[in-house]
């Protein structure tokens, strides 16, 4: 959903690449506990299946993603 490189799809799915792992983990935990002010049932469903260790691992992995795409413009490469 957020693209293989985490670049996101503007207006549909936000860019995740380069976000801090602690921020990502906190957001996943908030989705899981339904304490995040969001109606995003897709993310709530995904996060509900993750343990704390899995959330940490996913957050660390996503934080390490790098993309050459220009932020906010999926599929466009920076020069």
C-alpha positions as a LaTeX table, in Angstrom:
\begin{tabular}{lrrr}
\hline
Residue & $x$ (\AA) & $y$ (\AA) & $z$ (\AA) \\
\hline
Unk1 & 0.00 & 0.00 & 0.00 \\
Unk2 & 2.81 & 2.41 & 0.86 \\
Unk3 & 4.91 & 1.17 & $-2.12$ \\
Unk4 & 7.76 & $-1.32$ & $-1.91$ \\
Unk5 & 10.26 & 1.43 & $-1.12$ \\
Unk6 & 7.99 & 3.22 & 1.35 \\
Unk7 & 7.54 & 6.23 & $-0.95$ \\
Unk8 & 3.77 & 6.11 & $-0.48$ \\
Unk9 & 1.07 & 6.97 & $-2.95$ \\
Unk10 & 0.10 & 10.63 & $-2.58$ \\
Unk11 & $-3.46$ & 11.28 & $-1.44$ \\
Unk12 & $-3.93$ & 7.55 & $-0.71$ \\
Unk13 & $-1.07$ & 6.28 & 1.45 \\
Unk14 & 1.57 & 8.46 & 3.16 \\
Unk15 & 5.29 & 8.15 & 2.68 \\
Unk16 & 6.85 & 5.96 & 5.37 \\
Unk17 & 10.46 & 5.75 & 4.20 \\
Unk18 & 12.76 & 7.72 & 6.44 \\
Unk19 & 10.32 & 8.14 & 9.33 \\
Unk20 & 11.81 & 7.52 & 12.78 \\
Unk21 & 11.29 & 3.96 & 14.00 \\
Unk22 & 9.96 & 5.12 & 17.39 \\
Unk23 & 7.33 & 7.25 & 15.67 \\
Unk24 & 6.31 & 4.39 & 13.37 \\
Unk25 & 6.10 & 1.95 & 16.27 \\
Unk26 & 4.01 & 4.39 & 18.31 \\
Unk27 & 1.60 & 4.85 & 15.41 \\
Unk28 & 1.28 & 1.09 & 14.86 \\
Unk29 & 0.58 & 0.57 & 18.57 \\
Unk30 & $-2.01$ & 3.35 & 18.50 \\
Unk31 & $-3.70$ & 1.74 & 15.49 \\
Unk32 & $-3.62$ & $-1.61$ & 17.29 \\
Unk33 & $-5.21$ & $-0.24$ & 20.46 \\
Unk34 & $-7.67$ & 1.90 & 18.47 \\
Unk35 & $-6.42$ & 4.96 & 20.35 \\
Unk36 & $-5.26$ & 6.78 & 17.22 \\
Unk37 & $-7.72$ & 9.37 & 15.99 \\
Unk38 & $-8.34$ & 7.66 & 12.69 \\
Unk39 & $-11.03$ & 5.76 & 10.87 \\
Unk40 & $-8.44$ & 3.78 & 8.93 \\
Unk41 & $-9.79$ & 0.30 & 9.48 \\
Unk42 & $-7.19$ & $-1.18$ & 7.12 \\
Unk43 & $-4.31$ & $-0.11$ & 9.38 \\
Unk44 & $-6.24$ & $-1.08$ & 12.51 \\
Unk45 & $-6.75$ & $-4.56$ & 11.07 \\
Unk46 & $-3.09$ & $-4.93$ & 10.09 \\
Unk47 & $-1.74$ & $-3.62$ & 13.40 \\
Unk48 & $-4.13$ & $-5.79$ & 15.44 \\
Unk49 & $-2.27$ & $-8.87$ & 14.20 \\
Unk50 & 1.19 & $-7.64$ & 15.27 \\
Unk51 & 2.94 & $-8.36$ & 18.55 \\
Unk52 & 5.08 & $-5.69$ & 20.24 \\
Unk53 & 8.23 & $-7.38$ & 18.90 \\
Unk54 & 6.80 & $-7.49$ & 15.36 \\
Unk55 & 5.85 & $-3.82$ & 15.56 \\
Unk56 & 9.41 & $-2.95$ & 16.58 \\
Unk57 & 10.83 & $-5.03$ & 13.74 \\
Unk58 & 8.48 & $-3.52$ & 11.14 \\
Unk59 & 9.21 & 0.01 & 12.37 \\
Unk60 & 12.97 & $-0.57$ & 12.24 \\
Unk61 & 12.72 & $-2.01$ & 8.74 \\
Unk62 & 10.54 & 0.80 & 7.38 \\
Unk63 & 12.74 & 3.46 & 9.01 \\
Unk64 & 15.68 & 2.04 & 7.07 \\
Unk65 & 13.98 & 2.27 & 3.68 \\
Unk66 & 15.42 & 4.78 & 1.27 \\
Unk67 & 13.86 & 5.97 & $-1.94$ \\
Unk68 & 14.96 & 8.18 & $-4.78$ \\
Unk69 & 11.40 & 9.32 & $-5.37$ \\
Unk70 & 10.63 & 12.97 & $-4.73$ \\
Unk71 & 8.53 & 13.22 & $-1.54$ \\
Unk72 & 4.88 & 13.63 & $-2.45$ \\
Unk73 & 5.33 & 12.49 & $-6.04$ \\
Unk74 & 5.27 & 8.71 & $-6.30$ \\
Unk75 & 7.13 & 7.30 & $-9.27$ \\
Unk76 & 9.09 & 10.48 & $-10.00$ \\
Unk77 & 12.82 & 10.20 & $-9.50$ \\
Unk78 & 14.88 & 13.05 & $-8.13$ \\
Unk79 & 17.78 & 14.30 & $-10.20$ \\
\hline
\end{tabular}
